[in-house]
PDB file of C-alpha atoms and ligand atoms in Angstrom:
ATOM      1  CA  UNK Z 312       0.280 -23.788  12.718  1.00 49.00           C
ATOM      2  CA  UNK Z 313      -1.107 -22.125  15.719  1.00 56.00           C
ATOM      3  CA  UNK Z 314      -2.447 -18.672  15.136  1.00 57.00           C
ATOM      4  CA  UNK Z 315       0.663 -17.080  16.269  1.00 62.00           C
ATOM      5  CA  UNK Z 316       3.106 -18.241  14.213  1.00 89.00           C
ATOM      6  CA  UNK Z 317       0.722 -16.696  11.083  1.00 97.00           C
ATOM      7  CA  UNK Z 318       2.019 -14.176   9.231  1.00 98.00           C
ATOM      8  CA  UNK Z 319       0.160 -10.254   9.348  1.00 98.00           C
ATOM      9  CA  UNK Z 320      -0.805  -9.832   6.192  1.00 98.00           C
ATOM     10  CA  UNK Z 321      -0.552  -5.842   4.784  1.00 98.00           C
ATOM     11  CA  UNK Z 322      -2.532  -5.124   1.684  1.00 98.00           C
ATOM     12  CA  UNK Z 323      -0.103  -2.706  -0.217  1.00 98.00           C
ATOM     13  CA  UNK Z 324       3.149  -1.259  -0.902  1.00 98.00           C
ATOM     14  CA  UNK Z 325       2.503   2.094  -0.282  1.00 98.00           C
ATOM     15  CA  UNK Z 326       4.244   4.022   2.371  1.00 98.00           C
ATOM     16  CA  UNK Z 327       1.908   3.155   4.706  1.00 98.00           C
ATOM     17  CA  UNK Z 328       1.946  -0.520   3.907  1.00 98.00           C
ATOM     18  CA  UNK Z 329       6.027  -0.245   3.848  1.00 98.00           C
ATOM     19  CA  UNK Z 330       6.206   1.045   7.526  1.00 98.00           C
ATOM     20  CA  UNK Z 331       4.040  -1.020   9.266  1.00 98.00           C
ATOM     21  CA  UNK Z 332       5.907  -4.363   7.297  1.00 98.00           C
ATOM     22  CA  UNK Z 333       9.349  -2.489   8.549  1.00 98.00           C
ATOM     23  CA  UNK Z 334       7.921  -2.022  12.296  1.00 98.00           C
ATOM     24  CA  UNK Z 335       6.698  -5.626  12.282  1.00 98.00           C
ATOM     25  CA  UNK Z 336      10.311  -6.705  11.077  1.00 98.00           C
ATOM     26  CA  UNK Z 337      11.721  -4.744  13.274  1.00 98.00           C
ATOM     27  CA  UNK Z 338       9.266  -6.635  15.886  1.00 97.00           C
ATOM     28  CA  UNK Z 339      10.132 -10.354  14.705  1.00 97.00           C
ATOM     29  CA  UNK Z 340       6.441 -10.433  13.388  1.00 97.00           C
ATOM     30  CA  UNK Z 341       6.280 -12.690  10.633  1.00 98.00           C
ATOM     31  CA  UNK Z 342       4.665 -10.732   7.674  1.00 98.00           C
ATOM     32  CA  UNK Z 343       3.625 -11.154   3.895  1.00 98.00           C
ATOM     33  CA  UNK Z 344       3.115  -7.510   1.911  1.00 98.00           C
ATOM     34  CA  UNK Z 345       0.946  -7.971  -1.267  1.00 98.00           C
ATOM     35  CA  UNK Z 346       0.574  -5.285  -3.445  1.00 98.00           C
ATOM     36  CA  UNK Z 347      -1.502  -5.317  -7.002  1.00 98.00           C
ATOM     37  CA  UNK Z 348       1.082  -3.130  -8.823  1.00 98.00           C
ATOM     38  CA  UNK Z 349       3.995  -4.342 -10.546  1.00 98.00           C
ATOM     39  CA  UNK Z 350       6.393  -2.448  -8.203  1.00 98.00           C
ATOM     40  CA  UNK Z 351       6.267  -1.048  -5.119  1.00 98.00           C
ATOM     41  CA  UNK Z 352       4.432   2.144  -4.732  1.00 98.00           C
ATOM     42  CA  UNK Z 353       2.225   1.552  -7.339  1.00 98.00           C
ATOM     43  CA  UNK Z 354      -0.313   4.589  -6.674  1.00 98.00           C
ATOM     44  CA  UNK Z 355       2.684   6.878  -5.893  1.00 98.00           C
ATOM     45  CA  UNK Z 356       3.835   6.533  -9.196  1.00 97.00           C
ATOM     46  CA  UNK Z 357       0.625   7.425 -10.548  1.00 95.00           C
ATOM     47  CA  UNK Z 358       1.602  10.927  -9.586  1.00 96.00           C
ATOM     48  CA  UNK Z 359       5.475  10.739 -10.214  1.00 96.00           C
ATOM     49  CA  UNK Z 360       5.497  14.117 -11.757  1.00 96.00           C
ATOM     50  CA  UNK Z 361       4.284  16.396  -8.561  1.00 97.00           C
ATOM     51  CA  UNK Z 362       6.724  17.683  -5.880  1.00 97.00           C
ATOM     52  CA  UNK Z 363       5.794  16.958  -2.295  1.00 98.00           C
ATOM     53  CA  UNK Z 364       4.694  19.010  -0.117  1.00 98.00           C
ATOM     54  CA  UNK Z 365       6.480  17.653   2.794  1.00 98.00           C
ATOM     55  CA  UNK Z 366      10.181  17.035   3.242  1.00 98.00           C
ATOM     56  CA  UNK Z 367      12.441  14.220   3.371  1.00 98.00           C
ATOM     57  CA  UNK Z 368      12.888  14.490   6.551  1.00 97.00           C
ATOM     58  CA  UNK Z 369       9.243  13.802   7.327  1.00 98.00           C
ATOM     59  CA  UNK Z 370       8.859  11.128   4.576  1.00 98.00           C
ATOM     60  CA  UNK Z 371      11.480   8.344   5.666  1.00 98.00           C
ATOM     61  CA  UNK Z 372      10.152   6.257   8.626  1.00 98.00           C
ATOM     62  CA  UNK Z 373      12.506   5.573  11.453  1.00 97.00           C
ATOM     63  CA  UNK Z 374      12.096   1.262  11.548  1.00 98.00           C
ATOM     64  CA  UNK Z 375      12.239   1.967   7.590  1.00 98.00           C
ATOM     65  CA  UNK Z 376      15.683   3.925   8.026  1.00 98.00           C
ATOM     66  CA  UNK Z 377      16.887   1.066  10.235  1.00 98.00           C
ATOM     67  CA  UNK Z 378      15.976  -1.718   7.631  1.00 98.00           C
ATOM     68  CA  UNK Z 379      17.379   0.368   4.939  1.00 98.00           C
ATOM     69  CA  UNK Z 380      20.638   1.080   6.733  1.00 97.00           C
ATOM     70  CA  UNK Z 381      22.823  -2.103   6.309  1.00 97.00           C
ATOM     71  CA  UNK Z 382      22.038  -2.328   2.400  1.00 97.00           C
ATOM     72  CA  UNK Z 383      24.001   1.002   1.741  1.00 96.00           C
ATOM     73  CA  UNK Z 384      21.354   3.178   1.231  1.00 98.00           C
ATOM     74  CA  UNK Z 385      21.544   6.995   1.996  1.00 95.00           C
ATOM     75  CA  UNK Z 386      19.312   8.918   2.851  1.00 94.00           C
ATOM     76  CA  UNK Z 387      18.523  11.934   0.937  1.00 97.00           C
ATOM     77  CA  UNK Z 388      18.728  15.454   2.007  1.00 98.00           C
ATOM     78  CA  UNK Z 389      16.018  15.523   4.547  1.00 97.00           C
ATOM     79  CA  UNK Z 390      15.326  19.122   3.968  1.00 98.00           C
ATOM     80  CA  UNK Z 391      14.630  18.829   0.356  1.00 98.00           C
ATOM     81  CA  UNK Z 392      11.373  18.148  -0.947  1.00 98.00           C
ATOM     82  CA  UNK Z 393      10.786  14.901  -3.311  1.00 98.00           C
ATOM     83  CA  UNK Z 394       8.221  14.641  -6.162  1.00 98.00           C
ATOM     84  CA  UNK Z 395       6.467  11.621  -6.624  1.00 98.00           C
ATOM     85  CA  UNK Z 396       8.859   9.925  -8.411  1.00 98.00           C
ATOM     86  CA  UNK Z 397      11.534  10.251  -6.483  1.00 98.00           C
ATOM     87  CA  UNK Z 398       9.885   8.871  -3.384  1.00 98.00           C
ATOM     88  CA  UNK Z 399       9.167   5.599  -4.870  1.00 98.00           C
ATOM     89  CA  UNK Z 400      12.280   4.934  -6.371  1.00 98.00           C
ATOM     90  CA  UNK Z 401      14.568   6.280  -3.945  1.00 98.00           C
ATOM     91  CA  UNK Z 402      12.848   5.175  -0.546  1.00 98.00           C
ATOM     92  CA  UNK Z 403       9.612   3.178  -1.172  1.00 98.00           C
ATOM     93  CA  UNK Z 404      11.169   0.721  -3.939  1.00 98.00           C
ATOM     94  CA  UNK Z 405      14.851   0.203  -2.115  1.00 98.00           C
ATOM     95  CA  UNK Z 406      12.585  -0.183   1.159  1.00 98.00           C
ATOM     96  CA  UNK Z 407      10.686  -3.272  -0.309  1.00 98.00           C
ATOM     97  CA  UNK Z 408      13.475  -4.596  -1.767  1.00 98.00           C
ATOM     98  CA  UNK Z 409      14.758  -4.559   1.737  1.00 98.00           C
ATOM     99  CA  UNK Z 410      11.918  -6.528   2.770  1.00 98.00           C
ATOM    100  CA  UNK Z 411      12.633  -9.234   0.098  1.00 97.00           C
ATOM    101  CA  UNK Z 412      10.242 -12.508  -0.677  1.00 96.00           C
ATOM    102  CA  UNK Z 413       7.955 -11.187   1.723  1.00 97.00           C
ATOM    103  CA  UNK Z 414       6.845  -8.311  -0.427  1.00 98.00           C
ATOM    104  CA  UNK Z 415       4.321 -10.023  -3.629  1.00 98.00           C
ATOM    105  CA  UNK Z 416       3.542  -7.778  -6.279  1.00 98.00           C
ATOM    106  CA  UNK Z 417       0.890  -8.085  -9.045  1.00 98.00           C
ATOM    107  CA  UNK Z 418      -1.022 -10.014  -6.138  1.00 98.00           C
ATOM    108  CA  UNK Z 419      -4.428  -7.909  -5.549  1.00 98.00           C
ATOM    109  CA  UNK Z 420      -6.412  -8.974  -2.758  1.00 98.00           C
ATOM    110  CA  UNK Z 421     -10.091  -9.602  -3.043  1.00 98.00           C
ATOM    111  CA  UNK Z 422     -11.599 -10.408  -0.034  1.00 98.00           C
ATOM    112  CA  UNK Z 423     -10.863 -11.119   3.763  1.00 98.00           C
ATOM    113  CA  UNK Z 424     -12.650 -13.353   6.149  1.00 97.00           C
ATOM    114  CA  UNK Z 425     -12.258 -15.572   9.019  1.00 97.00           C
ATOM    115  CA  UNK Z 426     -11.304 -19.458   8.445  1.00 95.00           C
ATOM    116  CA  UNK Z 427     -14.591 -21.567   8.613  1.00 94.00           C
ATOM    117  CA  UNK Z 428     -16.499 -18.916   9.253  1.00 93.00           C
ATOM    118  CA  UNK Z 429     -19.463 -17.214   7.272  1.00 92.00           C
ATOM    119  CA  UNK Z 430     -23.281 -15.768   7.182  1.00 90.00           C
ATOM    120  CA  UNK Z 431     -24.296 -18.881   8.473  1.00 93.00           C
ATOM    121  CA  UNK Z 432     -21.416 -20.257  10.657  1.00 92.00           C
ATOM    122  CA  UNK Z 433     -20.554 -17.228  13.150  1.00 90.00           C
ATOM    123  CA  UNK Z 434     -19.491 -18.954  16.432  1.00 92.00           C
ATOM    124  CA  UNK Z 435     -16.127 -17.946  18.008  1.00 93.00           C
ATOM    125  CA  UNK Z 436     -15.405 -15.931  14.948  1.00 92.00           C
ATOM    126  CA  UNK Z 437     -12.881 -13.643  17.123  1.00 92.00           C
ATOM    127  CA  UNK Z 438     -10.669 -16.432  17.935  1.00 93.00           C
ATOM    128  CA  UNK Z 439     -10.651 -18.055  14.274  1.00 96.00           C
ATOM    129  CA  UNK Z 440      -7.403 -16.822  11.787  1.00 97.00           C
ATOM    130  CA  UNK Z 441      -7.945 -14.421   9.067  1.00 98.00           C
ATOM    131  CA  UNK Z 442      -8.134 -16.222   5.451  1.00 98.00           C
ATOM    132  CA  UNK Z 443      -7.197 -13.121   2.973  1.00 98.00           C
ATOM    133  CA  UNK Z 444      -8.002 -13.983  -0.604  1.00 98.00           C
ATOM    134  CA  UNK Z 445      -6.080 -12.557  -3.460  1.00 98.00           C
ATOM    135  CA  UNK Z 446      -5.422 -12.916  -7.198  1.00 98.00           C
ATOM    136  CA  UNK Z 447      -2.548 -13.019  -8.617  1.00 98.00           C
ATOM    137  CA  UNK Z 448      -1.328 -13.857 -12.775  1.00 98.00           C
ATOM    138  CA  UNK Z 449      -1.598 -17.616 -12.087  1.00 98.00           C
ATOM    139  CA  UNK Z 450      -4.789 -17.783 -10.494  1.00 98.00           C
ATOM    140  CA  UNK Z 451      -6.531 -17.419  -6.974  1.00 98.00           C
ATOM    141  CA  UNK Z 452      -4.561 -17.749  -3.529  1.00 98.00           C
ATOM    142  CA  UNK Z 453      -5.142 -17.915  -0.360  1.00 98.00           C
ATOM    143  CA  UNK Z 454      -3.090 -16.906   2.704  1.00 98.00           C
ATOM    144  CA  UNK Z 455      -3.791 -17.566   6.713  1.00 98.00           C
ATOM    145  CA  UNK Z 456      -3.062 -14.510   8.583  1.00 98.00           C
ATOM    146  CA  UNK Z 457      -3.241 -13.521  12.489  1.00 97.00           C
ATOM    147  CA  UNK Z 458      -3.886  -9.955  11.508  1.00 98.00           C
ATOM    148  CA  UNK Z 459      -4.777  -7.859   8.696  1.00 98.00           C
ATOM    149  CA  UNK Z 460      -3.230  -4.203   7.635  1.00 98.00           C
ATOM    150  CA  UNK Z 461      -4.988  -2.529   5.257  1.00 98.00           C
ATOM    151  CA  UNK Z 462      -2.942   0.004   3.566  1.00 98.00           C
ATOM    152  CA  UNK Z 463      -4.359  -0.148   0.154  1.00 98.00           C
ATOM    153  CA  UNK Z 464      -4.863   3.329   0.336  1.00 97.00           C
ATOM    154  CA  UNK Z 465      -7.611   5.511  -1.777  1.00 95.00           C
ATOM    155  CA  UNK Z 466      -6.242   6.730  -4.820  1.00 94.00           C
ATOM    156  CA  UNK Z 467      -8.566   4.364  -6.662  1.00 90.00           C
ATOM    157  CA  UNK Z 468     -11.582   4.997  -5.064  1.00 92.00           C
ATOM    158  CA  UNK Z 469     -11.178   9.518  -5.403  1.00 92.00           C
ATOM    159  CA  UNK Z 470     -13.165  11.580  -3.698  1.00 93.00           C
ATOM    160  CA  UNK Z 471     -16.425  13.272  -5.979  1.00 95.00           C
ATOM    161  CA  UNK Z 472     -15.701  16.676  -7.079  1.00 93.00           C
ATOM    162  CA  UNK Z 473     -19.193  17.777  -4.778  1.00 94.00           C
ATOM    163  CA  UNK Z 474     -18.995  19.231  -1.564  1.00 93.00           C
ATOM    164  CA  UNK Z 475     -20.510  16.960   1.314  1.00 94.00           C
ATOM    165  CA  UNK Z 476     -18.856  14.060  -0.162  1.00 93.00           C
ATOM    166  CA  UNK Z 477     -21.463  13.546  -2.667  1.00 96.00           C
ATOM    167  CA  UNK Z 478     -20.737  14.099  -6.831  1.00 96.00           C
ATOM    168  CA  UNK Z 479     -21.558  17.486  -7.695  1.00 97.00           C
ATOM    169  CA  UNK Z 480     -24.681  18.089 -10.138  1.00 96.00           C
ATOM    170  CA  UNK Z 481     -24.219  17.000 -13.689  1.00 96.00           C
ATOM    171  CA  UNK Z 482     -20.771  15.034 -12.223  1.00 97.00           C
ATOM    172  CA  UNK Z 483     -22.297  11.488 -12.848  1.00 96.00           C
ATOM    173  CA  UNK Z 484     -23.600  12.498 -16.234  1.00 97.00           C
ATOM    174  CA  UNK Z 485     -20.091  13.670 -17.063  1.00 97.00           C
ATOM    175  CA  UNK Z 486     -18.219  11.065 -15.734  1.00 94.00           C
ATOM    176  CA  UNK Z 487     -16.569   9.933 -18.789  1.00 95.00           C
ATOM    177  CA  UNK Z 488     -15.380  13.567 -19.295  1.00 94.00           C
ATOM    178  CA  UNK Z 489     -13.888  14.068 -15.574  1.00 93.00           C
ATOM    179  CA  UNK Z 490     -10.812  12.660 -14.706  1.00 90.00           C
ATOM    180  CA  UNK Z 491      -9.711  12.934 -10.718  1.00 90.00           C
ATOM    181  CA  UNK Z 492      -5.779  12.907 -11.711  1.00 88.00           C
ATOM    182  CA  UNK Z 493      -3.259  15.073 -11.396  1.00 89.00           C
ATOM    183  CA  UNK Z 494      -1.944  15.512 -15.292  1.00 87.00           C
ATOM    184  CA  UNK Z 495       1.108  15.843 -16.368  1.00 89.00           C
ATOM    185  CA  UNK Z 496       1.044  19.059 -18.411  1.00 87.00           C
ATOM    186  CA  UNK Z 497       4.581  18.270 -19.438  1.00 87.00           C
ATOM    187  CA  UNK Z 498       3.808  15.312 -20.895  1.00 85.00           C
ATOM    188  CA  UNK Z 499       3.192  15.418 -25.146  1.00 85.00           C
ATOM    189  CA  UNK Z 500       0.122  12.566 -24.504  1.00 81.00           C
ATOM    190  CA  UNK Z 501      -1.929  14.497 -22.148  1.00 77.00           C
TER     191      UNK Z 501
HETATM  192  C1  FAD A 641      -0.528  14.625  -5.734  1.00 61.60           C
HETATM  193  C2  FAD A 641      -0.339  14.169  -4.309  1.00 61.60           C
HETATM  194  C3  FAD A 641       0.599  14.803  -3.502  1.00 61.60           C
HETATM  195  C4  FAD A 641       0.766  14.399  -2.173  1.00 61.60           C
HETATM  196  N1  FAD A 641       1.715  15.030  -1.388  1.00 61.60           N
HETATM  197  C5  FAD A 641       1.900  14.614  -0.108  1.00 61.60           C
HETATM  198  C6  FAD A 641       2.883  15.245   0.730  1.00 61.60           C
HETATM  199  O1  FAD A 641       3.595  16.158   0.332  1.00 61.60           O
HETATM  200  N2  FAD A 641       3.016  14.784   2.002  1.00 61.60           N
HETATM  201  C7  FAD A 641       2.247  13.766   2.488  1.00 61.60           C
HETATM  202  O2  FAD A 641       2.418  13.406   3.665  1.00 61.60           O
HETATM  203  N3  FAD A 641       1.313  13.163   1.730  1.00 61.60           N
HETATM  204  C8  FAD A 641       1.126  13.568   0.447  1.00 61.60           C
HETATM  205  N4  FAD A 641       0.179  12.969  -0.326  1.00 61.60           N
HETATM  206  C9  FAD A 641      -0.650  11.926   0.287  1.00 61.60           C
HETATM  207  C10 FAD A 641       0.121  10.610   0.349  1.00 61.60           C
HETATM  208  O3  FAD A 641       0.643  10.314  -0.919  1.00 61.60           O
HETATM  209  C11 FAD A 641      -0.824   9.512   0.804  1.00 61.60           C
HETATM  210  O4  FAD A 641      -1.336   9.877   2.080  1.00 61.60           O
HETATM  211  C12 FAD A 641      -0.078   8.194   0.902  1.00 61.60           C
HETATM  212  O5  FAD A 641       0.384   7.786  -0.369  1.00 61.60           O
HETATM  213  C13 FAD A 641      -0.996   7.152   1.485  1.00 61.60           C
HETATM  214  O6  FAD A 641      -0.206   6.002   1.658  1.00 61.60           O
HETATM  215  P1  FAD A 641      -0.846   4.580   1.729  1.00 61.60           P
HETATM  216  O7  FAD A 641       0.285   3.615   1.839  1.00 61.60           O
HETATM  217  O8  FAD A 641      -1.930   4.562   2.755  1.00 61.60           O
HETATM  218  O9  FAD A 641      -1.634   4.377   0.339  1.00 61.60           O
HETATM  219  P2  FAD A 641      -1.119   4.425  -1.223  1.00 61.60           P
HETATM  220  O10 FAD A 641       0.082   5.285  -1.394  1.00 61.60           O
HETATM  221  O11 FAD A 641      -2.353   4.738  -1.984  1.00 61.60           O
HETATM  222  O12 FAD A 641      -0.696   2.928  -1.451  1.00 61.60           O
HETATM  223  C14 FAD A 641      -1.632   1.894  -1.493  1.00 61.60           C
HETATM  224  C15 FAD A 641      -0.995   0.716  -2.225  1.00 61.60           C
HETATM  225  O13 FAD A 641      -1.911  -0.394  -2.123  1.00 61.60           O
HETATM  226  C16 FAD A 641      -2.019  -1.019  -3.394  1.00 61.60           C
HETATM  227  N5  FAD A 641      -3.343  -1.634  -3.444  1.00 61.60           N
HETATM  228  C17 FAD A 641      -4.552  -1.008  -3.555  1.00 61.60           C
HETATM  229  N6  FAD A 641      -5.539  -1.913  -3.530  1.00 61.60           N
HETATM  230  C18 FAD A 641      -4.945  -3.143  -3.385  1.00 61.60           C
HETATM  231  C19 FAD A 641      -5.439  -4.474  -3.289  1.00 61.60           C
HETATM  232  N7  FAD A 641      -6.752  -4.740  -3.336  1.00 61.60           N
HETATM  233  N8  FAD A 641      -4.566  -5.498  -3.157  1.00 61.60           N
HETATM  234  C20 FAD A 641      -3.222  -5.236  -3.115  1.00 61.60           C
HETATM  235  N9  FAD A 641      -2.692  -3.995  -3.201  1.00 61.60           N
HETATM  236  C21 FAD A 641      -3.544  -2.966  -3.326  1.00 61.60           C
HETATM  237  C22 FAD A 641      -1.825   0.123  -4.406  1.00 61.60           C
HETATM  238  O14 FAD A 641      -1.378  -0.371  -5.676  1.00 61.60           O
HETATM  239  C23 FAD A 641      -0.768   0.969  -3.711  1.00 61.60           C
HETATM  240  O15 FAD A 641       0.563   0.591  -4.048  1.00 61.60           O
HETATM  241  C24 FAD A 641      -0.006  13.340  -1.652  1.00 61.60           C
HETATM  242  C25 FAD A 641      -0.939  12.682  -2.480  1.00 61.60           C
HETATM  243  C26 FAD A 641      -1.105  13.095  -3.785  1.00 61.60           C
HETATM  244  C27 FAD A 641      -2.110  12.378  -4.661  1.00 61.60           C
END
C-alpha cells in the first residue's frame, strides 16, 4: 500500500480528536481514531458534573455538524451552555458514532515511530510511513499511518499546583493528599 492510501491515525476521542477525524472525512482522508476510554470523550466525562463556560454555539464544529446532519441529530440550543456531561453524550458520543468502525476504543497508544527506522537506522526517515503502536484488551497492535494527530489531550498529565510550572513546595511530599480534579461536591462518595 503506497503511503497515500494509509490511513491518519488520531490518538483520541476528544473534541479535538473528533474534528479533525470529521474534517478528514469530510476530505476523503482515510482515517482510524483510537481512543483508550471505553467511550468517546473519555476525559470529558471525567468532569461531567461542571457547566461550560462556552456555548453551544462555539462547541459544535462545522465538518462535525455536517457529519452529524443526515443521522437526525439536532443540534442543541447554541446559546445555552452544556456541562460536561452533556457535551459528550449529546455531541462528542453521537459524533463518533457517526464516524463508525473507524473510531477504536479501549485501544491506548504507546508509542509512534517510523517503519524500519530507529537509533541506529535513520536514513530517509521523512519519506518512511508512521508505525503507531497501541494496546488494546487482546494484546499489542500495530497500525501504518501517513500522518499522525495527536489529540490525546492533557487531562492526565495536570499541571503542578506551583507557579512557573514547577510543583509548589511541600507539593511532591503531599502528593498522595492532592488531587488535580474537579470534585463533585454533589456526589455522597466524595
Ligand atoms: C472543568 C473543565 C471545564 C472546561 N470548560 C471549557 C469551556 O467551557 N470551553 C472550552 O472551550 N474548553 C473548556 N475546557 C477545556 C476543554 O475541555 C479542553 O480544551 C478539551 O477537552 C481538549 O480537547 P482534546 O480533544 O484536545 O483533549 P481531551 O478532551 O483531553 O481528549 C483526549 C482524549 O484522548 C484520549 N487519550 C489520552 N491518551 C491516549 C492514548 N495514549 N491513546 C489513546 N487515547 C488517548 C483520552 O481518553 C481522551 O478521550 C474545560 C476543561 C475542564 C477540565
Amino acid at each position: 500500500m503506497s503511503e497515500q492510501q494509509l490511513p491518519v491515525v488520531v490518538i483520541g476521542t476528544g473534541p479535538a480528536g473528533l474534528a479533525a477525524a470529521a474534517h478528514l472525512h469530510e476530505r476523503g482522508i482515510g482515517h482510524l481514531v483510537l481512543e483508550s476510554g471505553p467511550a468517546a470523550a473519555s476525559a470529558v466525562r471525567e468532569w461531567s458534573h461542571v457547566r461550560l463556560f462556552s456555548t453551544w454555539g462555539e462547541l459544535v464544529d462545522p465538518a462535525a455538524e455536517k457529519l452529524l446532519a443526515p443521522t437526525g441529530w439536532t443540534k442543541p440550543d447554541a446559546a445555552a451552555y452544556p456541562t460536561g456531561g452533556d457535551w459528550a453524550d449529546e455531541y462528542l458520543q453521537p459524533l463518533a458514532d457517526a464516524l463508525g468502525e473507524q473510531v477504536r476504543y479501549e485501544a491506548t497508544v504507546t508509542g509512534v515511530s517510523r517503519a524500519g527506522r530507529d537509533r541506529i537506522v535513520d536514513a530517509d526517515r521523512e519519506s518512511q510511513p508512521f508505525v503507531v503502536h497501541f494496546t488494546t484488551p487482546a494484546g499489542e497492535e500495530r497500525a501504518f499511518a501517513s500522518a499522525v494527530i495527536d489529540a490525546s489531550g492533557t487531562w492526565t498529565t495536570p499541571s503542578p499546583a506551583g507557579a512557573s510550572g514547577l510543583p509548589a513546595l511541600g507539593e511532591t511530599t503531599a502528593a498522595d493528599r492532592i488531587t488535580y480534579r474537579v470534585p463533585d461536591l454533589k456526589d455522597p462518595a466524595v
